Amino acid sequence: MTDTTSGIRRDRILVGEGEDGERLDRLLARRLAIPRSQAQSLIASEAVHIGGRTPSRSRRLRAGEEIEVTWSGPGIVPTPAAIPVLYEDSDLIVVNKPRGLPVHPGGPGTTVSVVSILLARGPLAPAAPNRPGVVHRLDAATTGALVVAKTPVALEGLIAQFRARTVNKEYLAVVHGALAVDEGTIAGRIGRDGARPWRMRIGGAKDAHTEFSVLGRREDEALLVVRPRTGRTHQIRVHLATIGHPVVGDPLYGRGGGPLLLHAWRLGFRHPASGAWMECEAEPPPEFASWFGG
């Protein structure tokens, strides 16, 4: 059964007797009439569920099981607009995300996003609802380097690298306070704040590790290079606030009062098609200029 309400496609597939023991990715490719690589990308992006759980692509199916596939349909309206491009080929695109622009639609009220702008340039890899091509995310208030996949093979390959933590991520952050050390590591499990679900907190279920080094100091501020070794929601913001040095302009974990000075500066990964190592550097927004002699 297929439901395309609101542009989101929902497929429910009942595994037949003759399909008992078949691999999930093979069955999806055949039943949805899509390439096997696309079926694997849907699984990798958590668009496929069996019994409420996310399966592996090699999972062997049992007759009578129901597979649910929820993925992007034509509901996202392409919105032609300029966005800084750092690198682009037939497999992927890396952009310097502007401040205030969400990566993908977050609900009915969201119209313009990185995804909607890129869809105006061409197709993106099918994935979970409202997230075609999305490999990783940046908060709307965070600027910087973001990679988006155009093909199913690129989507699966990039997601695998992020999960394996082989992607190099370096951020610039201006924080409040004078740090007493030149570098350090912050380790603290992160989870959602039950009382305020829009925030994260220390003491959750997921391990999180953040490394930082000081690039510059002023009387009451410091410029850091931050290297998150895990990819938890709000990880850098929560960890820096926990050690008493919240990011300047952070309304959730700091004092607010201006733009959030957190920028995804450098992004390194292996190209999912060629295997070549790539390094992309995103120019920081003007608020960082004074730290670099601008």
CSV table of C-alpha atoms in Angstrom, one decimal:
chain,number,residue,atom,x,y,z
A,1,MET,CA,0.0,0.0,0.0
A,2,THR,CA,1.3,3.5,-0.9
A,3,ASP,CA,0.2,6.8,0.7
A,4,THR,CA,1.4,10.1,-0.8
A,5,THR,CA,-0.4,12.5,1.5
A,6,SER,CA,1.3,15.9,1.9
A,7,GLY,CA,4.0,14.9,-0.5
A,8,ILE,CA,5.5,12.3,1.8
A,9,ARG,CA,5.4,8.7,0.4
A,10,ARG,CA,4.6,5.9,2.8
A,11,ASP,CA,4.9,2.4,1.6
A,12,ARG,CA,3.8,-0.7,3.6
A,13,ILE,CA,5.2,-4.0,2.2
A,14,LEU,CA,4.0,-7.4,3.4
A,15,VAL,CA,6.7,-10.1,3.0
A,16,GLY,CA,5.3,-13.0,1.1
A,17,GLU,CA,5.9,-16.7,1.6
A,18,GLY,CA,8.1,-16.8,-1.5
A,19,GLU,CA,10.2,-14.0,-0.1
A,20,ASP,CA,11.1,-15.7,3.2
A,21,GLY,CA,14.9,-15.4,3.9
A,22,GLU,CA,15.5,-12.7,1.2
A,23,ARG,CA,17.7,-9.7,2.0
A,24,LEU,CA,15.9,-6.5,2.8
A,25,ASP,CA,17.7,-4.3,0.3
A,26,ARG,CA,17.0,-6.8,-2.5
A,27,LEU,CA,13.3,-7.0,-1.7
A,28,LEU,CA,12.9,-3.3,-1.4
A,29,ALA,CA,14.6,-2.7,-4.8
A,30,ARG,CA,12.3,-5.2,-6.5
A,31,ARG,CA,9.0,-4.2,-4.7
A,32,LEU,CA,9.6,-0.4,-5.0
A,33,ALA,CA,11.0,-0.6,-8.5
A,34,ILE,CA,14.1,1.3,-7.5
A,35,PRO,CA,17.9,0.6,-7.9
A,36,ARG,CA,19.4,-1.5,-5.1
A,37,SER,CA,21.7,1.3,-4.2
A,38,GLN,CA,18.7,3.6,-3.6
A,39,ALA,CA,17.1,0.9,-1.4
A,40,GLN,CA,20.3,0.7,0.6
A,41,SER,CA,20.3,4.5,1.0
A,42,LEU,CA,16.8,4.5,2.3
A,43,ILE,CA,17.8,1.9,4.9
A,44,ALA,CA,20.9,3.9,5.9
A,45,SER,CA,18.9,7.1,6.3
A,46,GLU,CA,16.5,5.3,8.7
A,47,ALA,CA,13.5,5.7,6.3
A,48,VAL,CA,12.8,1.9,6.7
A,49,HIS,CA,11.4,0.2,9.8
A,50,ILE,CA,10.3,-3.3,10.7
A,51,GLY,CA,8.3,-3.7,13.9
A,52,GLY,CA,9.2,-0.1,14.8
A,53,ARG,CA,13.0,-0.7,14.6
A,54,THR,CA,15.6,0.3,12.0
A,55,PRO,CA,17.0,-2.8,10.3
A,56,SER,CA,20.3,-3.4,8.6
A,57,ARG,CA,20.3,-3.6,4.8
A,58,SER,CA,21.4,-7.3,4.9
A,59,ARG,CA,18.6,-8.3,7.3
A,60,ARG,CA,17.0,-11.6,6.3
A,61,LEU,CA,13.2,-11.2,6.1
A,62,ARG,CA,10.5,-13.6,7.4
A,63,ALA,CA,7.2,-14.2,5.7
A,64,GLY,CA,4.4,-12.2,7.2
A,65,GLU,CA,6.6,-9.3,8.4
A,66,GLU,CA,5.5,-5.8,7.4
A,67,ILE,CA,8.1,-3.3,6.2
A,68,GLU,CA,7.3,0.4,6.5
A,69,VAL,CA,9.1,2.9,4.2
A,70,THR,CA,8.6,6.6,4.7
A,71,TRP,CA,10.5,8.9,2.4
A,72,SER,CA,10.5,12.2,0.6
A,73,GLY,CA,8.0,12.7,-2.1
A,74,PRO,CA,7.3,15.8,-4.1
A,75,GLY,CA,6.2,17.8,-1.1
A,76,ILE,CA,9.3,20.1,-0.8
A,77,VAL,CA,8.8,23.0,-3.1
A,78,PRO,CA,12.2,24.0,-4.8
A,79,THR,CA,13.1,27.6,-4.0
A,80,PRO,CA,15.6,29.1,-6.4
A,81,ALA,CA,18.0,31.2,-4.3
A,82,ALA,CA,21.7,31.8,-4.0
A,83,ILE,CA,23.8,29.7,-1.6
A,84,PRO,CA,27.6,29.7,-1.4
A,85,VAL,CA,29.0,26.5,-3.0
A,86,LEU,CA,32.4,25.2,-1.9
A,87,TYR,CA,32.5,22.1,-4.1
A,88,GLU,CA,30.1,20.3,-6.4
A,89,ASP,CA,30.1,17.3,-8.7
A,90,SER,CA,27.6,14.7,-9.9
A,91,ASP,CA,27.6,12.9,-6.6
A,92,LEU,CA,27.5,15.6,-3.9
A,93,ILE,CA,27.6,19.3,-3.1
A,94,VAL,CA,29.3,21.1,-0.2
A,95,VAL,CA,27.9,24.5,0.7
A,96,ASN,CA,28.7,27.2,3.2
A,97,LYS,CA,25.4,27.4,5.0
A,98,PRO,CA,24.2,30.9,5.9
A,99,ARG,CA,23.0,31.8,9.4
A,100,GLY,CA,19.3,31.3,10.0
A,101,LEU,CA,18.7,28.8,7.2
A,102,PRO,CA,17.6,25.4,8.3
A,103,VAL,CA,19.1,22.3,6.6
A,104,HIS,CA,15.7,20.8,5.8
A,105,PRO,CA,12.0,21.6,6.5
A,106,GLY,CA,11.2,21.1,10.1
A,107,GLY,CA,7.4,21.3,9.8
A,108,PRO,CA,4.5,22.7,7.8
A,109,GLY,CA,5.7,26.3,8.5
A,110,THR,CA,9.2,25.8,7.0
A,111,THR,CA,9.4,26.8,3.4
A,112,VAL,CA,13.0,27.8,2.5
A,113,SER,CA,15.8,25.5,3.6
A,114,VAL,CA,19.2,24.2,2.2
A,115,VAL,CA,17.3,21.2,0.8
A,116,SER,CA,14.7,23.3,-1.0
A,117,ILE,CA,17.4,25.6,-2.5
A,118,LEU,CA,19.4,22.7,-3.7
A,119,LEU,CA,16.4,20.9,-5.2
A,120,ALA,CA,16.0,24.0,-7.5
A,121,ARG,CA,19.5,23.1,-8.8
A,122,GLY,CA,18.8,19.5,-9.4
A,123,PRO,CA,17.8,16.1,-7.8
A,124,LEU,CA,19.0,15.0,-4.4
A,125,ALA,CA,19.3,11.4,-3.1
A,126,PRO,CA,16.0,10.0,-1.8
A,127,ALA,CA,16.0,9.7,2.0
A,128,ALA,CA,13.8,10.0,5.0
A,129,PRO,CA,10.8,12.4,4.9
A,130,ASN,CA,11.7,16.0,4.1
A,131,ARG,CA,15.4,15.1,4.1
A,132,PRO,CA,16.5,14.2,0.6
A,133,GLY,CA,20.3,14.2,0.4
A,134,VAL,CA,20.8,15.0,4.1
A,135,VAL,CA,23.9,13.4,5.5
A,136,HIS,CA,24.4,15.6,8.6
A,137,ARG,CA,22.9,18.7,10.0
A,138,LEU,CA,23.9,22.1,11.4
A,139,ASP,CA,21.7,24.2,13.7
A,140,ALA,CA,19.8,26.9,11.8
A,141,ALA,CA,21.9,29.5,13.7
A,142,THR,CA,25.2,27.8,12.9
A,143,THR,CA,27.0,28.7,9.7
A,144,GLY,CA,29.5,26.7,7.7
A,145,ALA,CA,30.4,23.7,5.7
A,146,LEU,CA,27.6,21.2,4.9
A,147,VAL,CA,27.8,18.2,2.5
A,148,VAL,CA,24.6,17.0,0.8
A,149,ALA,CA,24.3,13.8,-1.4
A,150,LYS,CA,22.9,13.8,-4.9
A,151,THR,CA,22.9,10.1,-5.4
A,152,PRO,CA,21.9,7.1,-3.3
A,153,VAL,CA,25.5,5.7,-3.4
A,154,ALA,CA,26.9,9.0,-2.2
A,155,LEU,CA,24.3,9.2,0.6
A,156,GLU,CA,25.0,5.7,1.9
A,157,GLY,CA,28.8,6.2,1.7
A,158,LEU,CA,28.8,9.6,3.5
A,159,ILE,CA,26.4,8.4,6.2
A,160,ALA,CA,28.7,5.4,6.8
A,161,GLN,CA,31.7,7.7,7.3
A,162,PHE,CA,29.8,9.9,9.8
A,163,ARG,CA,28.7,6.9,11.7
A,164,ALA,CA,32.2,5.5,11.8
A,165,ARG,CA,33.5,8.9,13.0
A,166,THR,CA,36.1,9.1,10.2
A,167,VAL,CA,34.9,12.5,9.0
A,168,ASN,CA,37.1,15.4,10.1
A,169,LYS,CA,35.0,18.3,11.5
A,170,GLU,CA,36.5,21.6,12.8
A,171,TYR,CA,34.5,24.5,14.1
A,172,LEU,CA,35.3,28.0,15.1
A,173,ALA,CA,33.6,29.2,18.3
A,174,VAL,CA,33.9,32.5,20.1
A,175,VAL,CA,33.2,31.8,23.8
A,176,HIS,CA,32.7,33.9,26.9
A,177,GLY,CA,35.4,34.0,29.5
A,178,ALA,CA,39.2,33.6,29.6
A,179,LEU,CA,40.2,30.0,29.4
A,180,ALA,CA,43.0,28.9,31.7
A,181,VAL,CA,44.3,26.2,29.4
A,182,ASP,CA,45.4,26.1,25.7
A,183,GLU,CA,43.6,22.9,24.8
A,184,GLY,CA,41.3,20.3,26.4
A,185,THR,CA,38.8,17.5,26.0
A,186,ILE,CA,35.2,17.5,27.2
A,187,ALA,CA,33.5,14.2,27.8
A,188,GLY,CA,29.9,14.1,28.9
A,189,ARG,CA,27.0,12.0,28.0
A,190,ILE,CA,24.2,14.1,26.3
A,191,GLY,CA,20.5,13.6,26.2
A,192,ARG,CA,17.3,15.6,25.7
A,193,ASP,CA,16.1,17.7,28.7
A,194,GLY,CA,12.7,16.1,29.7
A,195,ALA,CA,11.4,19.3,31.2
A,196,ARG,CA,12.5,21.4,28.2
A,197,PRO,CA,12.6,19.1,25.1
A,198,TRP,CA,14.0,21.8,22.8
A,199,ARG,CA,17.2,21.7,24.9
A,200,MET,CA,19.9,19.0,25.4
A,201,ARG,CA,21.6,18.3,28.8
A,202,ILE,CA,24.6,16.6,30.3
A,203,GLY,CA,23.7,13.2,31.8
A,204,GLY,CA,21.8,11.7,28.9
A,205,ALA,CA,22.2,8.3,27.2
A,206,LYS,CA,24.7,9.0,24.4
A,207,ASP,CA,28.5,9.4,24.8
A,208,ALA,CA,29.9,12.7,23.5
A,209,HIS,CA,33.5,13.9,23.2
A,210,THR,CA,34.7,17.3,22.2
A,211,GLU,CA,38.2,18.5,21.8
A,212,PHE,CA,39.2,22.2,21.6
A,213,SER,CA,42.3,24.4,21.3
A,214,VAL,CA,42.6,28.2,21.8
A,215,LEU,CA,43.4,30.3,18.8
A,216,GLY,CA,43.1,33.7,20.4
A,217,ARG,CA,42.2,35.5,23.7
A,218,ARG,CA,40.7,38.8,24.7
A,219,GLU,CA,39.9,40.1,28.1
A,220,ASP,CA,36.5,38.3,28.4
A,221,GLU,CA,36.4,36.1,25.3
A,222,ALA,CA,38.3,33.5,23.4
A,223,LEU,CA,38.4,32.1,19.9
A,224,LEU,CA,38.5,28.3,19.8
A,225,VAL,CA,39.0,25.6,17.2
A,226,VAL,CA,36.6,22.8,18.3
A,227,ARG,CA,36.7,19.2,17.0
A,228,PRO,CA,33.6,17.2,17.9
A,229,ARG,CA,34.5,13.5,17.9
A,230,THR,CA,30.9,12.5,18.1
A,231,GLY,CA,27.9,14.1,16.5
A,232,ARG,CA,25.2,14.7,19.1
A,233,THR,CA,22.6,17.4,18.9
A,234,HIS,CA,23.9,20.7,20.3
A,235,GLN,CA,27.0,18.9,21.4
A,236,ILE,CA,29.5,21.8,21.1
A,237,ARG,CA,27.1,24.3,22.6
A,238,VAL,CA,26.2,22.1,25.6
A,239,HIS,CA,29.8,21.0,26.3
A,240,LEU,CA,31.3,24.5,26.2
A,241,ALA,CA,28.5,25.8,28.4
A,242,THR,CA,29.2,23.0,30.8
A,243,ILE,CA,32.8,24.1,31.4
A,244,GLY,CA,31.6,27.7,32.0
A,245,HIS,CA,32.4,29.1,28.5
A,246,PRO,CA,29.2,29.2,26.5
A,247,VAL,CA,29.3,30.2,22.8
A,248,VAL,CA,28.7,34.0,22.4
A,249,GLY,CA,25.2,34.6,21.2
A,250,ASP,CA,23.8,31.3,22.4
A,251,PRO,CA,20.2,31.9,23.6
A,252,LEU,CA,19.7,28.3,24.9
A,253,TYR,CA,22.9,27.6,26.8
A,254,GLY,CA,24.4,31.1,27.2
A,255,ARG,CA,23.5,34.8,27.3
A,256,GLY,CA,22.1,35.3,23.8
A,257,GLY,CA,22.1,38.9,22.7
A,258,GLY,CA,23.5,38.5,19.2
A,259,PRO,CA,24.3,36.1,16.5
A,260,LEU,CA,25.6,32.6,17.5
A,261,LEU,CA,29.3,32.7,16.9
A,262,LEU,CA,29.7,29.0,15.9
A,263,HIS,CA,31.0,28.2,12.4
A,264,ALA,CA,31.6,24.8,10.8
A,265,TRP,CA,35.0,25.8,9.4
A,266,ARG,CA,36.6,22.7,7.9
A,267,LEU,CA,35.0,19.4,6.7
A,268,GLY,CA,37.1,16.5,5.5
A,269,PHE,CA,35.9,13.1,4.2
A,270,ARG,CA,36.5,10.5,1.5
A,271,HIS,CA,34.7,11.0,-1.7
A,272,PRO,CA,32.1,8.2,-1.7
A,273,ALA,CA,32.7,7.5,-5.4
A,274,SER,CA,36.4,8.0,-6.0
A,275,GLY,CA,37.7,7.3,-2.4
A,276,ALA,CA,39.9,10.4,-2.6
A,277,TRP,CA,40.2,12.4,0.6
A,278,MET,CA,38.6,15.9,0.4
A,279,GLU,CA,39.0,18.9,2.5
A,280,CYS,CA,36.6,21.8,2.3
A,281,GLU,CA,37.0,25.1,4.2
A,282,ALA,CA,34.2,27.6,4.6
A,283,GLU,CA,34.9,31.3,5.0
A,284,PRO,CA,33.6,32.5,8.4
A,285,PRO,CA,30.9,35.2,8.5
A,286,PRO,CA,31.9,38.8,9.1
A,287,GLU,CA,31.5,38.5,12.9
A,288,PHE,CA,34.7,36.5,13.0
A,289,ALA,CA,36.7,39.0,11.0
A,290,SER,CA,38.3,40.9,13.9
A,291,TRP,CA,39.9,37.7,15.2
A,292,PHE,CA,41.7,37.3,11.9
A,293,GLY,CA,42.9,40.9,11.5
A,294,GLY,CA,39.9,41.9,9.4
